[in-house]
Tab-separated table of C-alpha atoms in Angstrom:
chain	number	residue	atom	x	y	z
T	1	UNK	CA	-73.628	59.181	-33.327
T	2	UNK	CA	-73.365	62.529	-31.562
T	3	UNK	CA	-74.811	61.071	-28.381
T	4	UNK	CA	-72.280	58.259	-28.321
T	5	UNK	CA	-69.354	60.692	-28.739
T	6	UNK	CA	-70.653	62.871	-25.922
T	7	UNK	CA	-71.069	59.845	-23.702
T	8	UNK	CA	-67.503	58.757	-24.455
T	9	UNK	CA	-66.182	62.232	-23.657
T	10	UNK	CA	-68.120	62.290	-20.392
T	11	UNK	CA	-66.650	58.900	-19.445
T	12	UNK	CA	-63.118	60.184	-20.008
T	13	UNK	CA	-63.600	63.313	-17.872
T	14	UNK	CA	-61.977	63.144	-14.429
T	15	UNK	CA	-64.415	62.506	-11.642
T	16	UNK	CA	-62.312	64.219	-8.990
T	17	UNK	CA	-61.975	60.978	-7.047
T	18	UNK	CA	-58.636	59.233	-6.693
T	19	UNK	CA	-58.168	55.517	-6.262
T	20	UNK	CA	-56.669	55.136	-2.803
T	21	UNK	CA	-56.457	51.359	-2.943
T	22	UNK	CA	-52.935	50.050	-2.523
T	23	UNK	CA	-51.706	46.991	-4.356
T	24	UNK	CA	-51.894	43.884	-2.247
T	25	UNK	CA	-48.580	42.893	-0.721
T	26	UNK	CA	-47.327	39.475	-1.708
T	27	UNK	CA	-47.341	36.862	0.977
T	28	UNK	CA	-43.912	36.337	2.635
T	29	UNK	CA	-42.130	33.164	1.629
T	30	UNK	CA	-41.899	32.145	5.279
T	31	UNK	CA	-45.685	32.104	5.551
T	32	UNK	CA	-45.989	30.011	2.418
T	33	UNK	CA	-43.415	27.534	3.738
T	34	UNK	CA	-45.139	27.348	7.123
T	35	UNK	CA	-48.512	26.750	5.452
T	36	UNK	CA	-46.971	24.002	3.318
T	37	UNK	CA	-45.535	22.240	6.374
T	38	UNK	CA	-48.849	22.490	8.229
T	39	UNK	CA	-50.698	21.104	5.208
T	40	UNK	CA	-48.304	18.166	4.890
T	41	UNK	CA	-48.514	17.318	8.590
T	42	UNK	CA	-52.300	17.615	8.400
T	43	UNK	CA	-52.407	15.264	5.427
T	44	UNK	CA	-50.153	12.857	7.291
T	45	UNK	CA	-52.501	13.006	10.288
T	46	UNK	CA	-55.552	12.326	8.128
T	47	UNK	CA	-53.905	9.342	6.445
T	48	UNK	CA	-52.974	7.831	9.808
T	49	UNK	CA	-56.357	8.688	11.410
T	50	UNK	CA	-58.340	6.891	8.708
T	51	UNK	CA	-55.787	4.015	8.643
T	52	UNK	CA	-55.169	4.399	4.914
T	53	UNK	CA	-51.652	3.143	5.611
T	54	UNK	CA	-50.927	0.596	8.370
T	55	UNK	CA	-49.341	2.169	11.495
T	56	UNK	CA	-46.373	-0.172	11.133
T	57	UNK	CA	-45.399	1.661	7.944
T	58	UNK	CA	-46.666	5.160	8.789
T	59	UNK	CA	-47.314	5.946	12.467
T	60	UNK	CA	-49.323	9.036	13.335
T	61	UNK	CA	-47.678	12.404	14.106
T	62	UNK	CA	-48.760	11.978	17.724
T	63	UNK	CA	-46.936	8.637	17.914
T	64	UNK	CA	-43.781	10.263	16.556
T	65	UNK	CA	-44.060	13.050	19.151
T	66	UNK	CA	-44.378	10.425	21.882
T	67	UNK	CA	-41.316	8.662	20.466
T	68	UNK	CA	-39.361	11.935	20.572
T	69	UNK	CA	-40.407	12.464	24.174
T	70	UNK	CA	-39.351	8.941	25.047
T	71	UNK	CA	-36.024	9.402	23.292
T	72	UNK	CA	-35.357	12.579	25.255
T	73	UNK	CA	-36.149	11.009	28.623
T	74	UNK	CA	-35.530	7.254	28.588
T	75	UNK	CA	-33.548	6.971	25.331
T	76	UNK	CA	-33.119	4.105	22.896
T	77	UNK	CA	-30.375	1.445	22.584
T	78	UNK	CA	-28.679	2.504	25.838
T	79	UNK	CA	-28.446	6.221	25.043
T	80	UNK	CA	-30.701	9.247	25.200
T	81	UNK	CA	-31.454	11.491	22.248
T	82	UNK	CA	-28.982	14.094	23.506
T	83	UNK	CA	-26.224	11.469	23.658
T	84	UNK	CA	-26.982	10.265	20.137
T	85	UNK	CA	-26.966	13.844	18.816
T	86	UNK	CA	-23.722	14.633	20.662
T	87	UNK	CA	-21.995	11.572	19.172
T	88	UNK	CA	-23.082	12.523	15.654
T	89	UNK	CA	-22.089	16.166	16.082
T	90	UNK	CA	-18.639	15.218	17.328
T	91	UNK	CA	-18.059	13.187	14.160
T	92	UNK	CA	-19.435	15.941	11.925
T	93	UNK	CA	-17.327	18.700	13.454
T	94	UNK	CA	-14.216	16.527	13.529
T	95	UNK	CA	-14.671	15.730	9.844
T	96	UNK	CA	-15.380	19.380	9.025
T	97	UNK	CA	-12.192	20.517	10.760
T	98	UNK	CA	-10.157	17.956	8.815
T	99	UNK	CA	-11.853	18.909	5.530
T	100	UNK	CA	-11.175	22.633	6.070
T	101	UNK	CA	-7.546	22.060	7.051
T	102	UNK	CA	-6.959	20.025	3.880
T	103	UNK	CA	-9.500	21.564	1.514
T	104	UNK	CA	-8.797	25.293	1.783
T	105	UNK	CA	-5.040	25.022	1.032
T	106	UNK	CA	-5.802	22.571	-1.785
T	107	UNK	CA	-8.346	24.984	-3.279
T	108	UNK	CA	-5.880	27.869	-2.998
T	109	UNK	CA	-3.237	25.763	-4.742
T	110	UNK	CA	-5.629	24.857	-7.569
T	111	UNK	CA	-6.728	28.462	-8.022
T	112	UNK	CA	-3.290	30.079	-7.914
T	113	UNK	CA	-0.867	27.555	-9.404
T	114	UNK	CA	-0.757	25.506	-12.588
T	115	UNK	CA	1.208	22.844	-10.745
T	116	UNK	CA	-1.403	22.743	-8.013
T	117	UNK	CA	-4.222	22.457	-10.522
T	118	UNK	CA	-2.422	19.782	-12.506
T	119	UNK	CA	-1.691	17.649	-9.441
T	120	UNK	CA	-4.814	18.110	-7.319
T	121	UNK	CA	-7.577	18.589	-9.880
T	122	UNK	CA	-7.594	14.909	-11.066
T	123	UNK	CA	-7.772	13.733	-7.446
T	124	UNK	CA	-10.704	16.026	-6.685
T	125	UNK	CA	-12.561	15.014	-9.837
T	126	UNK	CA	-11.967	11.367	-8.925
T	127	UNK	CA	-13.421	11.794	-5.420
T	128	UNK	CA	-16.286	14.135	-6.293
T	129	UNK	CA	-18.678	11.679	-8.025
T	130	UNK	CA	-17.931	8.733	-5.721
T	131	UNK	CA	-20.629	7.887	-3.158
T	132	UNK	CA	-19.274	7.385	0.373
T	133	UNK	CA	-20.439	3.753	0.489
T	134	UNK	CA	-18.077	3.004	-2.415
T	135	UNK	CA	-14.908	3.721	-0.437
T	136	UNK	CA	-16.247	2.916	3.042
T	137	UNK	CA	-14.945	-0.714	2.988
T	138	UNK	CA	-11.486	0.468	1.923
T	139	UNK	CA	-11.377	3.088	4.694
T	140	UNK	CA	-12.342	0.406	7.220
T	141	UNK	CA	-9.516	-1.837	5.976
T	142	UNK	CA	-7.031	1.016	6.339
T	143	UNK	CA	-8.232	2.644	9.577
T	144	UNK	CA	-10.233	-0.070	11.320
T	145	UNK	CA	-13.765	0.217	12.691
T	146	UNK	CA	-13.114	2.951	15.244
T	147	UNK	CA	-13.949	6.657	15.175
T	148	UNK	CA	-11.116	7.417	12.755
T	149	UNK	CA	-12.775	5.557	9.884
T	150	UNK	CA	-16.141	7.274	10.473
T	151	UNK	CA	-14.581	10.744	10.560
T	152	UNK	CA	-12.467	9.942	7.498
T	153	UNK	CA	-15.486	8.866	5.426
T	154	UNK	CA	-17.404	12.017	6.350
T	155	UNK	CA	-14.359	14.214	5.690
T	156	UNK	CA	-13.864	12.664	2.254
T	157	UNK	CA	-17.473	13.537	1.416
T	158	UNK	CA	-16.874	17.117	2.580
T	159	UNK	CA	-13.570	17.696	0.797
T	160	UNK	CA	-14.656	18.215	-2.845
T	161	UNK	CA	-17.196	21.007	-2.160
T	162	UNK	CA	-14.702	22.925	-0.028
T	163	UNK	CA	-11.851	22.516	-2.523
T	164	UNK	CA	-13.928	23.470	-5.558
T	165	UNK	CA	-15.569	26.441	-3.839
T	166	UNK	CA	-12.210	27.749	-2.637
T	167	UNK	CA	-10.701	27.434	-6.106
T	168	UNK	CA	-13.716	29.189	-7.609
T	169	UNK	CA	-13.418	31.999	-5.066
T	170	UNK	CA	-9.738	32.480	-5.867
T	171	UNK	CA	-10.461	32.766	-9.574
T	172	UNK	CA	-13.221	35.305	-8.971
T	173	UNK	CA	-11.027	37.623	-6.883
T	174	UNK	CA	-11.131	41.266	-7.942
T	175	UNK	CA	-8.422	42.054	-10.501
T	176	UNK	CA	-8.426	45.715	-9.396
T	177	UNK	CA	-7.610	44.746	-5.822
T	178	UNK	CA	-4.835	42.417	-6.943
T	179	UNK	CA	-3.297	45.048	-9.230
T	180	UNK	CA	-3.520	47.695	-6.507
T	181	UNK	CA	-1.763	45.410	-4.017
T	182	UNK	CA	0.962	44.665	-6.548
T	183	UNK	CA	1.381	48.379	-7.224
T	184	UNK	CA	2.060	48.908	-3.521
T	185	UNK	CA	4.734	46.209	-3.604
T	186	UNK	CA	2.881	43.324	-1.962
T	187	UNK	CA	4.706	40.017	-2.054
T	188	UNK	CA	3.095	36.812	-3.281
T	189	UNK	CA	2.303	35.636	0.248
T	190	UNK	CA	0.924	39.045	1.248
T	191	UNK	CA	-1.206	39.021	-1.881
T	192	UNK	CA	-2.504	35.571	-0.998
T	193	UNK	CA	-3.224	36.297	2.675
T	194	UNK	CA	-4.564	39.849	2.437
T	195	UNK	CA	-6.259	39.979	-0.973
T	196	UNK	CA	-6.938	36.568	-2.495
T	197	UNK	CA	-8.033	34.714	0.649
T	198	UNK	CA	-10.424	37.438	1.916
T	199	UNK	CA	-11.878	37.722	-1.591
T	200	UNK	CA	-12.446	33.966	-1.686
T	201	UNK	CA	-13.965	33.834	1.814
T	202	UNK	CA	-17.625	34.090	0.629
T	203	UNK	CA	-17.093	31.130	-1.691
T	204	UNK	CA	-15.325	29.190	1.070
T	205	UNK	CA	-18.270	29.727	3.409
T	206	UNK	CA	-20.684	28.657	0.686
T	207	UNK	CA	-18.619	25.533	0.109
T	208	UNK	CA	-18.651	24.858	3.848
T	209	UNK	CA	-22.449	24.996	3.869
T	210	UNK	CA	-22.590	22.537	0.974
T	211	UNK	CA	-20.012	20.329	2.693
T	212	UNK	CA	-22.069	20.250	5.893
T	213	UNK	CA	-25.032	18.958	3.912
T	214	UNK	CA	-22.899	16.305	2.234
T	215	UNK	CA	-21.305	15.262	5.519
T	216	UNK	CA	-24.619	15.128	7.357
T	217	UNK	CA	-26.080	12.859	4.680
T	218	UNK	CA	-22.976	10.642	4.857
T	219	UNK	CA	-23.261	10.352	8.623
T	220	UNK	CA	-25.883	7.602	8.476
T	221	UNK	CA	-23.666	5.445	6.277
T	222	UNK	CA	-20.629	6.066	8.486
T	223	UNK	CA	-22.487	5.096	11.664
T	224	UNK	CA	-23.578	1.752	10.273
T	225	UNK	CA	-20.134	0.324	11.065
T	226	UNK	CA	-19.495	-0.671	14.689
T	227	UNK	CA	-21.127	2.405	16.188
T	228	UNK	CA	-22.745	2.353	19.621
T	229	UNK	CA	-24.190	5.874	19.545
T	230	UNK	CA	-25.308	8.356	16.926
T	231	UNK	CA	-28.443	9.284	15.024
T	232	UNK	CA	-27.610	6.994	12.107
T	233	UNK	CA	-26.982	4.100	14.467
T	234	UNK	CA	-30.245	4.836	16.285
T	235	UNK	CA	-32.258	4.836	13.050
T	236	UNK	CA	-30.623	1.648	11.825
T	237	UNK	CA	-31.264	-0.132	15.134
T	238	UNK	CA	-34.899	0.976	15.156
T	239	UNK	CA	-35.357	-0.209	11.562
T	240	UNK	CA	-34.084	-3.667	12.440
T	241	UNK	CA	-36.794	-4.002	15.104
T	242	UNK	CA	-39.490	-2.306	12.943
T	243	UNK	CA	-39.879	0.571	15.408
T	244	UNK	CA	-41.077	2.951	12.724
T	245	UNK	CA	-41.924	5.850	15.022
T	246	UNK	CA	-38.312	5.946	16.243
T	247	UNK	CA	-37.096	5.854	12.633
T	248	UNK	CA	-39.277	8.810	11.668
T	249	UNK	CA	-38.344	10.668	14.859
T	250	UNK	CA	-34.664	10.215	14.030
T	251	UNK	CA	-35.229	11.505	10.494
T	252	UNK	CA	-37.030	14.565	11.894
T	253	UNK	CA	-34.146	15.258	14.293
T	254	UNK	CA	-31.606	14.956	11.480
T	255	UNK	CA	-33.615	17.391	9.355
T	256	UNK	CA	-33.954	19.881	12.237
T	257	UNK	CA	-30.234	19.778	13.040
T	258	UNK	CA	-29.373	20.236	9.353
T	259	UNK	CA	-31.745	23.218	9.193
T	260	UNK	CA	-30.084	24.676	12.306
T	261	UNK	CA	-26.684	24.233	10.643
T	262	UNK	CA	-27.924	26.182	7.635
T	263	UNK	CA	-29.283	29.027	9.771
T	264	UNK	CA	-26.030	29.301	11.749
T	265	UNK	CA	-23.917	29.151	8.586
T	266	UNK	CA	-25.946	31.943	6.977
T	267	UNK	CA	-25.598	34.046	10.127
T	268	UNK	CA	-21.825	33.533	10.174
T	269	UNK	CA	-21.664	34.459	6.502
T	270	UNK	CA	-23.568	37.697	7.123
T	271	UNK	CA	-21.251	38.564	10.017
T	272	UNK	CA	-17.939	37.719	8.361
T	273	UNK	CA	-18.580	38.777	4.771
T	274	UNK	CA	-21.430	41.320	4.786
T	275	UNK	CA	-20.246	42.681	1.444
T	276	UNK	CA	-20.905	39.405	-0.389
T	277	UNK	CA	-24.667	40.077	-0.591
T	278	UNK	CA	-24.115	43.553	-2.038
T	279	UNK	CA	-22.227	42.486	-5.123
């Protein structure tokens, strides 16, 4: 018994050595994402190499790269990849401009006025759950099959996120800032322009990012109608002729452009509203 107690006391005595090992740093998320992408592409390559899926349904990554190279140089359906991307971007940015011009004032009206909320809120809630294909035929009847109908369909898909985010940003404006501006004699318009709108800007930018995603996903449906250029038109034309590598290449381009949109939008948000991440 005495020996065991002495042994225990000896074990508890400091040895004079300190543990200099540092805790392992967690792997960055970017590395994990990159490893996931590499693993998925590798699995795709293995499936195509061993012909587990017929090439007609799943071409190899190398075939898709060749298709991208061919799209960039010779093109597909009388237009190069750059021309298809330019046509799609022109529709997206035109629709985004229209959605911002209409959506931000509507969101401000909903967030600051009972009349605005009573009039506009039912319209927004009516549009929000509707898929673009539901009102696409009606837009074509009203505006024809030209560029106006395509931009209108995309803009209608972008409107609800911008309106709702703007209204949410108005409601979350700092009460201290509003009371301070009123104490200094600010008018209603000065309060709106110099306090409420800057306070809602982070939410507006977030809504714009969401709207870009919604508009980009609506683009394919909009370009199915009498389009001669555009990524959606290119994918649809390739699908009709069972050119699967072009279809997958178009999907990859759409995903890359959408990712680039997200990166640019986050950069703009950090530049315009750096305080939003410190709240």
